[in-house]
Coordinates of C-alpha atoms in Angstrom, one line a residue:
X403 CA 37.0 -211.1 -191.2
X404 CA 35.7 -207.5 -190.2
X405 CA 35.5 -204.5 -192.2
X406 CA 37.6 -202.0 -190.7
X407 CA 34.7 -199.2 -189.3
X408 CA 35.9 -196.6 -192.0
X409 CA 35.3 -198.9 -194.8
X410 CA 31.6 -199.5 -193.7
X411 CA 30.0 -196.1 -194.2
X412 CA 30.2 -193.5 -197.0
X413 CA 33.3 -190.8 -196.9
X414 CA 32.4 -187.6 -197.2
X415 CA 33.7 -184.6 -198.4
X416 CA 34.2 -182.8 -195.0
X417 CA 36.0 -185.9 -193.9
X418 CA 33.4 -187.7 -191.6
X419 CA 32.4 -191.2 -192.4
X420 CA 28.2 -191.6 -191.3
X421 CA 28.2 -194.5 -188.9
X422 CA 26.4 -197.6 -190.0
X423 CA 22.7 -197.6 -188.3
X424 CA 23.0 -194.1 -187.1
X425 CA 19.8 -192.4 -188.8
X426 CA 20.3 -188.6 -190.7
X427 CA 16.7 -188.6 -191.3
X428 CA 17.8 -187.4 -194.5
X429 CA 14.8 -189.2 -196.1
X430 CA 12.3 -187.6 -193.8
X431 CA 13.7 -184.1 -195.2
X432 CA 13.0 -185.6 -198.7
X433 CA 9.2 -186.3 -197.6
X434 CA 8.7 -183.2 -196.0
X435 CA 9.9 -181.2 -199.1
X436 CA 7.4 -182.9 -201.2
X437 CA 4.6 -182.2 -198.3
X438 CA 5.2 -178.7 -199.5
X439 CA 5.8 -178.4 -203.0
X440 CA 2.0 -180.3 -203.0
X441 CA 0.8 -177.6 -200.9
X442 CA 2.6 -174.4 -202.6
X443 CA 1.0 -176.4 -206.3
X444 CA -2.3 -175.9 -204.6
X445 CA -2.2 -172.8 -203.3
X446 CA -1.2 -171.6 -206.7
X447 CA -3.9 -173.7 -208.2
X448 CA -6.7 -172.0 -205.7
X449 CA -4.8 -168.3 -207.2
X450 CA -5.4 -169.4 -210.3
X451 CA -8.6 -170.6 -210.0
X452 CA -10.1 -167.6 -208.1
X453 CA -9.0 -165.2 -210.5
X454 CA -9.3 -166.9 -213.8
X455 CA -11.5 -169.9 -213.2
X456 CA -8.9 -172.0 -214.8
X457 CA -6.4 -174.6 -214.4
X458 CA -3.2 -174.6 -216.9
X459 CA -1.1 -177.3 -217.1
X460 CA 2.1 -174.9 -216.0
X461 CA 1.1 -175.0 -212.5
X462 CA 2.2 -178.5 -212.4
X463 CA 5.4 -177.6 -213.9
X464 CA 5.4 -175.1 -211.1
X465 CA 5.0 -177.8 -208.8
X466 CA 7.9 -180.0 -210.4
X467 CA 10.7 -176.5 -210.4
X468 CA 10.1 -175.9 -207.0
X469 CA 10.5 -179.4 -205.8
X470 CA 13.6 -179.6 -208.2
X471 CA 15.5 -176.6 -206.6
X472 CA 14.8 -177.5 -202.6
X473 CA 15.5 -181.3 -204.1
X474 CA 19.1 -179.9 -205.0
X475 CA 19.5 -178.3 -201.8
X476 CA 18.4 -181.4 -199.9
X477 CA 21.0 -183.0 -202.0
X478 CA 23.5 -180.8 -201.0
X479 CA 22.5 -181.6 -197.1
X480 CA 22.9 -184.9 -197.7
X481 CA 26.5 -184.7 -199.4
X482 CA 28.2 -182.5 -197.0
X483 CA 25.8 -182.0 -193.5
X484 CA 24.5 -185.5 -193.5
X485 CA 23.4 -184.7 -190.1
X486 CA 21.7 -181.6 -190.4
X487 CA 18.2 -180.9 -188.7
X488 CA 15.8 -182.6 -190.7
X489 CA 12.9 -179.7 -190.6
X490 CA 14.7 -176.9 -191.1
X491 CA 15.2 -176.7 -194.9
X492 CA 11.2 -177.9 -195.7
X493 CA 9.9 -175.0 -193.4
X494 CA 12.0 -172.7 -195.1
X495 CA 10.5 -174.2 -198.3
X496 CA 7.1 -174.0 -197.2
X497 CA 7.4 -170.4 -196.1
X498 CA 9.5 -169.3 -199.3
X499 CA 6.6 -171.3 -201.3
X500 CA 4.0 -169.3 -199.4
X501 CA 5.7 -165.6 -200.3
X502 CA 5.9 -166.5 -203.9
X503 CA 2.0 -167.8 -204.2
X504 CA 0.9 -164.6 -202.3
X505 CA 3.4 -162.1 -205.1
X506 CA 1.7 -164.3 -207.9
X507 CA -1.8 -163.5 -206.1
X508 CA -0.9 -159.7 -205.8
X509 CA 0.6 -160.0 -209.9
X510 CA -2.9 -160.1 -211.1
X511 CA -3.7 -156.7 -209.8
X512 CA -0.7 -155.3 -211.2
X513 CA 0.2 -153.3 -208.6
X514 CA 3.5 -151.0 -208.7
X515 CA 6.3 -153.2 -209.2
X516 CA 5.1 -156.3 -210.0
X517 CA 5.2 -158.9 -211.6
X518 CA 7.0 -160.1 -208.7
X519 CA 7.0 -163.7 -209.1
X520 CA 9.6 -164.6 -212.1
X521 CA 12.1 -162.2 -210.0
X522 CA 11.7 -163.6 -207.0
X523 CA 12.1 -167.0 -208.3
X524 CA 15.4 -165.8 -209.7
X525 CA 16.5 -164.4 -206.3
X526 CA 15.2 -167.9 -204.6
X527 CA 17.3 -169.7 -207.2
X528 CA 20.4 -167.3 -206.5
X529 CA 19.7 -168.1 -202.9
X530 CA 20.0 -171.6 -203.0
X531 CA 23.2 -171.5 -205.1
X532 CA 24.5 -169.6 -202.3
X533 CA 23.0 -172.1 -199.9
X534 CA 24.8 -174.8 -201.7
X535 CA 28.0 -173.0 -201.2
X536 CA 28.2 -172.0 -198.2
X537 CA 27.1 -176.1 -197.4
X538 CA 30.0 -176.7 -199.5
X539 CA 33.0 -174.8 -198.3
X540 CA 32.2 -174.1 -194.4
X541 CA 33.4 -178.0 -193.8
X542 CA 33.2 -176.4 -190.2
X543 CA 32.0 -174.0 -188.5
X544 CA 34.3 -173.1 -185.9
X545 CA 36.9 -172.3 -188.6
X546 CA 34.9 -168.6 -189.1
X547 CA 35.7 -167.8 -185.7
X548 CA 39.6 -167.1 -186.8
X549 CA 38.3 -164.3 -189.0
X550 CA 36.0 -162.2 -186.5
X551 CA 37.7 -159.2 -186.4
X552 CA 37.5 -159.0 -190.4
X553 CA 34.5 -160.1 -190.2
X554 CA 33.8 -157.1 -187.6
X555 CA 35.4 -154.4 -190.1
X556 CA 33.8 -155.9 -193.0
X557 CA 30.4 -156.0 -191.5
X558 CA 30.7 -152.1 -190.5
X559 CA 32.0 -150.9 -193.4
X560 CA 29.0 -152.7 -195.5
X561 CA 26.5 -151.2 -193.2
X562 CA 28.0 -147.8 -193.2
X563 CA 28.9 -147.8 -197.0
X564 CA 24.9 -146.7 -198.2
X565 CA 25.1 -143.5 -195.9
X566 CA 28.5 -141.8 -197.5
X567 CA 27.4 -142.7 -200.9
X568 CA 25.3 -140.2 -202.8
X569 CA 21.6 -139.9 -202.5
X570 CA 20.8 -140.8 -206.2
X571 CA 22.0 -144.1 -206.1
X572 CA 21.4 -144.9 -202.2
X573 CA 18.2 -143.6 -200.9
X574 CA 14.9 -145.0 -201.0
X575 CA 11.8 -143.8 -199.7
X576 CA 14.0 -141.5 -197.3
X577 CA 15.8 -144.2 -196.0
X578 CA 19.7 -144.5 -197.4
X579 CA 19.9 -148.3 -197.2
X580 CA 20.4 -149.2 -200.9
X581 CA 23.4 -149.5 -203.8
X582 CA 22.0 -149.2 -206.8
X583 CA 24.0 -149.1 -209.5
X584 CA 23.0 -150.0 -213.2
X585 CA 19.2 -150.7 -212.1
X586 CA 20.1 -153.4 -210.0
X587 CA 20.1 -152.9 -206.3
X588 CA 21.5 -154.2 -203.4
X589 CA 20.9 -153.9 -199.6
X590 CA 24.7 -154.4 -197.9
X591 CA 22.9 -154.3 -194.3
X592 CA 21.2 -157.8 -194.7
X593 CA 24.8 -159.3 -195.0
X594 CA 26.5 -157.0 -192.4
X595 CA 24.3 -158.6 -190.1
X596 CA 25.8 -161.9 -190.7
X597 CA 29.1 -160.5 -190.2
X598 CA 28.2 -158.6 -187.0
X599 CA 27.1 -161.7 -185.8
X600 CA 30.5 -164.3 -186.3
X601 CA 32.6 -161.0 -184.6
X602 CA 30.2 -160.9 -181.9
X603 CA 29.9 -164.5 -180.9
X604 CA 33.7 -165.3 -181.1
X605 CA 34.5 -162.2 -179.3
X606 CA 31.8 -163.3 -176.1
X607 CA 33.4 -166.5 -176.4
X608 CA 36.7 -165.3 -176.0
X609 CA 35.8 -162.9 -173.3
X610 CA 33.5 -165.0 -171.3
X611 CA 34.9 -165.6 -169.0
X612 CA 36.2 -162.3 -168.5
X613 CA 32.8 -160.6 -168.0
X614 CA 31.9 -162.9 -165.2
X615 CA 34.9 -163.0 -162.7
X616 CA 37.3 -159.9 -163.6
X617 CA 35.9 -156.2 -163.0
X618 CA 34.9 -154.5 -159.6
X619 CA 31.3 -154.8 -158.0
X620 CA 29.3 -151.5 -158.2
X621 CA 25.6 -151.3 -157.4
X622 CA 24.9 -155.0 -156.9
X623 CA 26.2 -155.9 -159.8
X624 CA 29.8 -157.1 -161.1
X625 CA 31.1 -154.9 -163.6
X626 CA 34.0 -156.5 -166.3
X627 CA 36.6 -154.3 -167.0
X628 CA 36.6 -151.4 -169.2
X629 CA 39.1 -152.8 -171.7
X630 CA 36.7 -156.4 -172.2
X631 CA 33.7 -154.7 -172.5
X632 CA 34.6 -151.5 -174.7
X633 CA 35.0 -153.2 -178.1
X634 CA 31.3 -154.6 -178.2
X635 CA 30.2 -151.2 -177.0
X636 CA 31.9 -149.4 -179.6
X637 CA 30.4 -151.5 -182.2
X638 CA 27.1 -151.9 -180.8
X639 CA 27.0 -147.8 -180.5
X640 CA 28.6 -147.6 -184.0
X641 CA 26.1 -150.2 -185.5
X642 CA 23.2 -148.6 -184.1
X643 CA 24.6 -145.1 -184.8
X644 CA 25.1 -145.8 -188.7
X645 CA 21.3 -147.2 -189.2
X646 CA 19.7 -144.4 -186.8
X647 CA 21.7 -142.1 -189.3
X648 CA 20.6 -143.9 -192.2
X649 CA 17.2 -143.6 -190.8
X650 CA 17.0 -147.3 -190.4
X651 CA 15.2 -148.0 -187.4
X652 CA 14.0 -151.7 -188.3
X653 CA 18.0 -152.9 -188.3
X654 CA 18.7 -150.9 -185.4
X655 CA 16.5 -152.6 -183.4
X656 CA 17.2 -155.3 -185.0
X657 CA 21.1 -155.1 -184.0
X658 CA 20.7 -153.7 -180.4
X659 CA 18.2 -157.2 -180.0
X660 CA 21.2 -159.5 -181.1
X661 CA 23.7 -158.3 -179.0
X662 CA 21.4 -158.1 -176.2
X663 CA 20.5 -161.6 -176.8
X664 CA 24.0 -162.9 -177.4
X665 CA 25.2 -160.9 -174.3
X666 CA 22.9 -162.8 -172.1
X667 CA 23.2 -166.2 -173.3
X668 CA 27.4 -165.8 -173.3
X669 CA 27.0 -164.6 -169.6
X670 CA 24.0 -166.1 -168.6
X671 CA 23.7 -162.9 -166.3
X672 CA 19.7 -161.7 -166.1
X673 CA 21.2 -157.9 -165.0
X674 CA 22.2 -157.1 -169.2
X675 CA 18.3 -157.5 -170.3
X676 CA 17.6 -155.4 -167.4
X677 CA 21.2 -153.0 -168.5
X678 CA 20.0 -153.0 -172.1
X679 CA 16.7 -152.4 -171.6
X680 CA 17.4 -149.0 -169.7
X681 CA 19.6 -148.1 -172.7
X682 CA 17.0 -148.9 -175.3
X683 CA 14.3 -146.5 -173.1
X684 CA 17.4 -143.6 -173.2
X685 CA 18.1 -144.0 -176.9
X686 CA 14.4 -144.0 -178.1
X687 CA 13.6 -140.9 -176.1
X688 CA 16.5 -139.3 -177.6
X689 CA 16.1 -140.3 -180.9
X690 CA 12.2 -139.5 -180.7
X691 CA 13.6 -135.6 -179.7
X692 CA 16.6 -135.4 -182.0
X693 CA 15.0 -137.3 -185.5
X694 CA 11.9 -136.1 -187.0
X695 CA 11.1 -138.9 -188.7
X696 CA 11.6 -141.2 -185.3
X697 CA 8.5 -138.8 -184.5
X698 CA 6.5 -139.8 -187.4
X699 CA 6.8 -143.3 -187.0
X700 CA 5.8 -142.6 -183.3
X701 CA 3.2 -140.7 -184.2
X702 CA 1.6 -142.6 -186.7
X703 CA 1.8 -145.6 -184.8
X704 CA -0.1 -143.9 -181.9
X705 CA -2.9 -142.9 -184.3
X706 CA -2.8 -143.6 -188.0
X707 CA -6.1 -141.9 -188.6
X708 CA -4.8 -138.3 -187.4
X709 CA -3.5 -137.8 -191.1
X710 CA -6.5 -139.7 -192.9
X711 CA -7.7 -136.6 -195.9
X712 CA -4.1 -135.2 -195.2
X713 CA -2.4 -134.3 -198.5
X714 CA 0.6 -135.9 -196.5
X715 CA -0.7 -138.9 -195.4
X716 CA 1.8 -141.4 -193.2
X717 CA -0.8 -143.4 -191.7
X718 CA -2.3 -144.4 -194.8
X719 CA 0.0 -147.7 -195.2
X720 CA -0.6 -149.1 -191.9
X721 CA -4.7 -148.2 -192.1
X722 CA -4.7 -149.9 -195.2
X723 CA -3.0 -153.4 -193.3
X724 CA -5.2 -153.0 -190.5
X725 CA -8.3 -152.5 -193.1
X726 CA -7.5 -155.5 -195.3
X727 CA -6.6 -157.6 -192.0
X728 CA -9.9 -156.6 -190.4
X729 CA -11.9 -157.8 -193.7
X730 CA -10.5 -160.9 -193.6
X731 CA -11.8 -161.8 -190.6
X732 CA -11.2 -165.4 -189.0
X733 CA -10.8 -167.6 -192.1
X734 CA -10.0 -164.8 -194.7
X735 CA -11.5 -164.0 -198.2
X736 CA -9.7 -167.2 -199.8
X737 CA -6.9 -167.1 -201.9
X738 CA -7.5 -164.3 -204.5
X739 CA -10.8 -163.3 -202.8
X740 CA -9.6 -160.0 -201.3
X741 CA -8.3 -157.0 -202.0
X742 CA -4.4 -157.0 -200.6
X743 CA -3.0 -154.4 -203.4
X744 CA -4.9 -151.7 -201.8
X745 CA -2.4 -151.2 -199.4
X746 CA 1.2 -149.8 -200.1
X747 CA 4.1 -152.2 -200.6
X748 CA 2.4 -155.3 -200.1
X749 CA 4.4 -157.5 -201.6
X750 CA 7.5 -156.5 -199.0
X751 CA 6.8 -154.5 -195.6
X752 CA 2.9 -155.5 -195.9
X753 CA 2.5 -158.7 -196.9
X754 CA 1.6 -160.3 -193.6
X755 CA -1.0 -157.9 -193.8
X756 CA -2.0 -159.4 -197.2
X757 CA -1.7 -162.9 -195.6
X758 CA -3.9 -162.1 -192.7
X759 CA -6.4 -160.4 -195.3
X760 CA -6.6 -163.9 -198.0
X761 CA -5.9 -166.4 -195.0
X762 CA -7.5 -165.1 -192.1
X763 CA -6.6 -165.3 -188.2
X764 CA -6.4 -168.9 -189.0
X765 CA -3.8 -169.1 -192.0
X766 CA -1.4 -165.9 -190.3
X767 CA -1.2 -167.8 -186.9
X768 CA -0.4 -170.9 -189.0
X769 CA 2.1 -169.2 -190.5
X770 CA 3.1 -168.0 -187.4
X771 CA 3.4 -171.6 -186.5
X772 CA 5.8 -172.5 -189.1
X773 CA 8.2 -169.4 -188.2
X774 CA 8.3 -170.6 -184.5
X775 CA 9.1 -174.0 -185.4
X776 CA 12.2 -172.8 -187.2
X777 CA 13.5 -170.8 -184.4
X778 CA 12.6 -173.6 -181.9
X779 CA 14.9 -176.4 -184.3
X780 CA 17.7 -173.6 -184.3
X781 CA 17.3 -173.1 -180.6
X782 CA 17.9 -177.1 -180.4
X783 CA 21.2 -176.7 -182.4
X784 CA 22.4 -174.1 -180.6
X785 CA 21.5 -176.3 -177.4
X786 CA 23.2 -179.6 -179.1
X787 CA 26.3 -178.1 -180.2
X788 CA 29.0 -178.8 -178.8
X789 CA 31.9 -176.1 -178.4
X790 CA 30.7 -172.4 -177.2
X791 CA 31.2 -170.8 -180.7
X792 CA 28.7 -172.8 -181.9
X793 CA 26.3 -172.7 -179.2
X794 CA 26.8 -168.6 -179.2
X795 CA 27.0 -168.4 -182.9
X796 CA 23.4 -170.5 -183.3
X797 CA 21.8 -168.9 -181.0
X798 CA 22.5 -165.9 -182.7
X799 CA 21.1 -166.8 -186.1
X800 CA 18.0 -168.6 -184.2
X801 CA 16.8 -165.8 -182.7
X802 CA 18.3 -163.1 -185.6
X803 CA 15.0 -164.7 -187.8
X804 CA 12.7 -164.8 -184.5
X805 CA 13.1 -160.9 -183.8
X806 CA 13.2 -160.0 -187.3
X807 CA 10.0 -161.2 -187.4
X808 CA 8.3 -159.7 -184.5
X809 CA 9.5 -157.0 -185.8
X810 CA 7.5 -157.0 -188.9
X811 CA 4.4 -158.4 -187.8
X812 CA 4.6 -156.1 -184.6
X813 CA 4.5 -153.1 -186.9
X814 CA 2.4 -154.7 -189.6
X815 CA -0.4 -155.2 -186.5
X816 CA 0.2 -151.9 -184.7
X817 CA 2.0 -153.6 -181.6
X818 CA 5.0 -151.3 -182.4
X819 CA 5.7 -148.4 -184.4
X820 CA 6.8 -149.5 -188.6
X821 CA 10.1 -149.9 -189.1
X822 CA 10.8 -151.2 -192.9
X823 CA 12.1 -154.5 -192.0
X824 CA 10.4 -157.8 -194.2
X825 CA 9.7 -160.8 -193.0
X826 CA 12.7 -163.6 -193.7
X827 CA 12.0 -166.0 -197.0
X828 CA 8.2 -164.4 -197.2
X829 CA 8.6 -160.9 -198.3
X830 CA 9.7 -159.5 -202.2
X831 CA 13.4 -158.5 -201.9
X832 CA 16.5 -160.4 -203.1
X833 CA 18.9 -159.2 -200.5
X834 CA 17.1 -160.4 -197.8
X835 CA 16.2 -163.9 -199.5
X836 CA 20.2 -164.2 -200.3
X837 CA 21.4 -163.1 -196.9
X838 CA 18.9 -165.4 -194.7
X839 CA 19.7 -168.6 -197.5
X840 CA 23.3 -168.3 -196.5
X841 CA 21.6 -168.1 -193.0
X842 CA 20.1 -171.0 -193.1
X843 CA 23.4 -173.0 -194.8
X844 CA 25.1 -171.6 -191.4
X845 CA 22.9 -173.2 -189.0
X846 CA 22.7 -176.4 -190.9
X847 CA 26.3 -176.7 -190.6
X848 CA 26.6 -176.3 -186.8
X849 CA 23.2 -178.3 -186.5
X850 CA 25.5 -181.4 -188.3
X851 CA 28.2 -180.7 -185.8
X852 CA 25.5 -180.7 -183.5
X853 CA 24.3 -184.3 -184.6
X854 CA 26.9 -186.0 -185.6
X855 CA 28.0 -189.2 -183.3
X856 CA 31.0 -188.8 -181.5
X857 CA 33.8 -190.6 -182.0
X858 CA 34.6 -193.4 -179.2
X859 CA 37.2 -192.6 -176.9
X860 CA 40.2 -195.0 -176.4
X861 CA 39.3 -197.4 -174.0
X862 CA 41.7 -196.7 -170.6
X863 CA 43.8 -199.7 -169.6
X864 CA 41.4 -201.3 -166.6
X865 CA 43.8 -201.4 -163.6
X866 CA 43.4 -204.7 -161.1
X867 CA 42.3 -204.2 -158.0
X868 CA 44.4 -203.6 -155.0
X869 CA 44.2 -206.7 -153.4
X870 CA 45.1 -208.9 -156.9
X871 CA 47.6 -206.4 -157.9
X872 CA 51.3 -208.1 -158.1
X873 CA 53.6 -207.0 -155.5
X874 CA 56.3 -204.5 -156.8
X875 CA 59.5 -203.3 -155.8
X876 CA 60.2 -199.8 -154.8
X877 CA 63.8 -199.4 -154.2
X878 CA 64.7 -196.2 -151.9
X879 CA 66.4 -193.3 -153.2
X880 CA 69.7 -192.8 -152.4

């Protein structure tokens, strides 16, 4: 007699039951995040070597941690997304592994700050507790599109919260992004994006349709009504207003990129790029004439060597990047070979610079490489998904690590003007690591929903054909 299909497969917590024969590639994740704890043990091992000429037998305990805490993430995967994107989690292992051998490289020149490594491994472990959380009680994703508008208020109060506290405990470096409180410190803005980005795709969602058929048709192009469209403006202008206040520039383009983005894929309307691009030209020359330090960033970026013997010296961060990249040539200097602490803050805003330096053209574009696969796997999700939140919602957090990234190593190579952003899972900071992990645990959940077999429809009662039909009897109405 046969099993009843429930009773084949495994229940799981969020209630789905893996079909028999139906491959999760759950054991090609396992492979992959053993592919790179090898590779991180040996990079460390080539640190170590290069500096010290020696190899201690704590590398390989090295080796054995960081496989244990992506192991306990890939268990988590396997318990409640069995049907999660495979590559996602190992390249986000492989590029967290890569930060933390480059802040043990830059440890041994005990440059301000450091030693970086023990706290970022503390923030990577936080991280992945987080990760595991997140895993474990979003059983679906859809459900955070009931709380959008709290997430909306929530998000804008957390990015606006730095700029009406006090400078002493909120400003760094000019720049009033921080809360810190006790020594510890804590960067709300990296999590208000998160929030921005759940109110923003459930509200396009709800809208959509909205923005394409009601409105009037002005210019060429059809207009939605005032009353659809005002509630993203006014948190797009209040999103972008805070950080330009907070002299944030990095997450206000950052911001004005994902709605943009999330704008055009909910309408699929080519004219908002062209809209929001016309707006981004206003707002930068404005800002360039109303914000002195807009202009310094500008200015800096059109010639960092104006200032070089300056007592004030701006440029002197982003010649030393461009210095250290240029001596590193095609291949690089090796790991440990060059000189990366001679430039300021390498270990967060500057540490492609220090990657392009020890690895060359070679190891940055591979690294490169390993950024654009992840965005291309949560490109896929978003494509797979079913339902429009999730399509919208993915989309969002695809191409939230793709432009954050641009732009770093666009300011980082002199393609744009600096903005203070760090690169996602590479760069020293725990906010960031914490924010993009619970990231990461969002888009693994839709890429499940994504995944997961259907379950088969009820199969319609076949009707017979007309001519072998029985005859029936109609009577008339009376």
């Amino acid at each position: 007699m046969s099993q009843p299909a429930a009773a084949a497969g495994t229940q799981t917590p969020s209630g789905h039951t893996p079909e028999p024969g139906v491959p999760t590639r759950r054991g090609t994740e396992l492979f992959l995040l053993i592919c790179s704890a090898v590779i991180i043990t040996v990079a460390i091992m080539l640190v170590q070597i290069s500096r010290e000429q020696t190899i201690s037998r704590e590398l390989f305990y090295y080796g054995a941690a960081f496989l244990a805490l992506f192991g306990a993430a890939h268990f988590a995967v396997r318990r409640w997304a069995p049907y999660a994107d495979p590559l996602i989690l190992p390249l986000v292992s492989l590029i967290n592994g890569m930060g933390l051998v480059l802040l043990h490289r830059l440890d041994f020149e005990e440059v301000t700050g450091s030693p970086f490594t023990g706290k970022q491994i503390m923030f990577a472990t936080v991280g992945v507790v987080l990760f595991i959380l997140v895993l474990a009680l979003v059983k679906d994703h859809r459900t955070l599109a009931r709380y959008s508008f709290t997430c909306g208020f929530v998000g804008l109060a957390l990015l606006a919260l730095p700029g009406l506290l006090p400078s002493s405990i909120s400003e760094v470096n000019g720049a009033k992004l921080w809360i810190n409180i006790g020594g510890q410190s804590i960067q709300p803005g990296e999590f208000a994006k998160l929030l921005l980005l759940i109110f923003f795709a459930s509200f396009l969602v709800s809208k959509r349709e909205l923005f394409t058929t009601a409105g009037r048709r002005f210019l060429g192009i059809d207009w939605p009504r005032a009353r659809d469209l005002m509630p993203v403006i006014v948190a797009w202008l209040l999103s972008i207003g805070i950080v330009v206040l907070e002299k944030d520039l990095g997450t206000s383009l950052l911001f004005f990129g994902i709605v943009l983005v999330m704008l055009y894929i909910a309408t699929e309307r080519a004219v908002w790029v062209g809209l929001g691009l016309s707006l981004f030209a206003i707002g930068c020359f404005i800002a360039f004439n109303l914000f002195d330090h807009v202009q310094g960033r500008v200015n800096t970026w059109l010639d960092p060597m104006a200032t070089a013997g300056e007592d004030v010296d701006p440029g002197f961060q982003l010649r030393g990047g461009l210095y250290g990249m240029a001596s590193g040539g095609i291949f690089g200097s090796g790991l440990g070979g060059g000189r990366p602490d001679l430039t300021i803050w390498a270990a967060s805003d500057f540490i492609i610079a220090a990657i392009g330096e020890e690895l060359g053209l070679v190891g940055l574009m591979a690294l490169l490489m390993v950024y654009l696969l992840l965005m291309m796997r949560g490109l896929r999700t978003a494509l797979a998904v079913r339902d429009s939140f999730g399509k919208l919602f993915g989309g969002g957090l695809a191409f939230t690590v793709c432009l954050q990234l641009f732009v770093v190593a666009g300011g980082v190579t002199g393609l744009i003007p600096m903005t203070g952003l760090t690169a996602p899972f590479l760069a020293y900071g725990g906010s960031s690591l914490l924010a993009n992990y619970i990231l990461i645990a969002l888009l693994l959940r839709i890429s499940d929903a994504a995944r997961r077999p259907q379950a088969p429809s009820k199969p319609k009662p076949k009707q017979a054909p007309i001519a072998e039909a029985h005859t029936e009897l109609v009577e008339r109405p009376r």
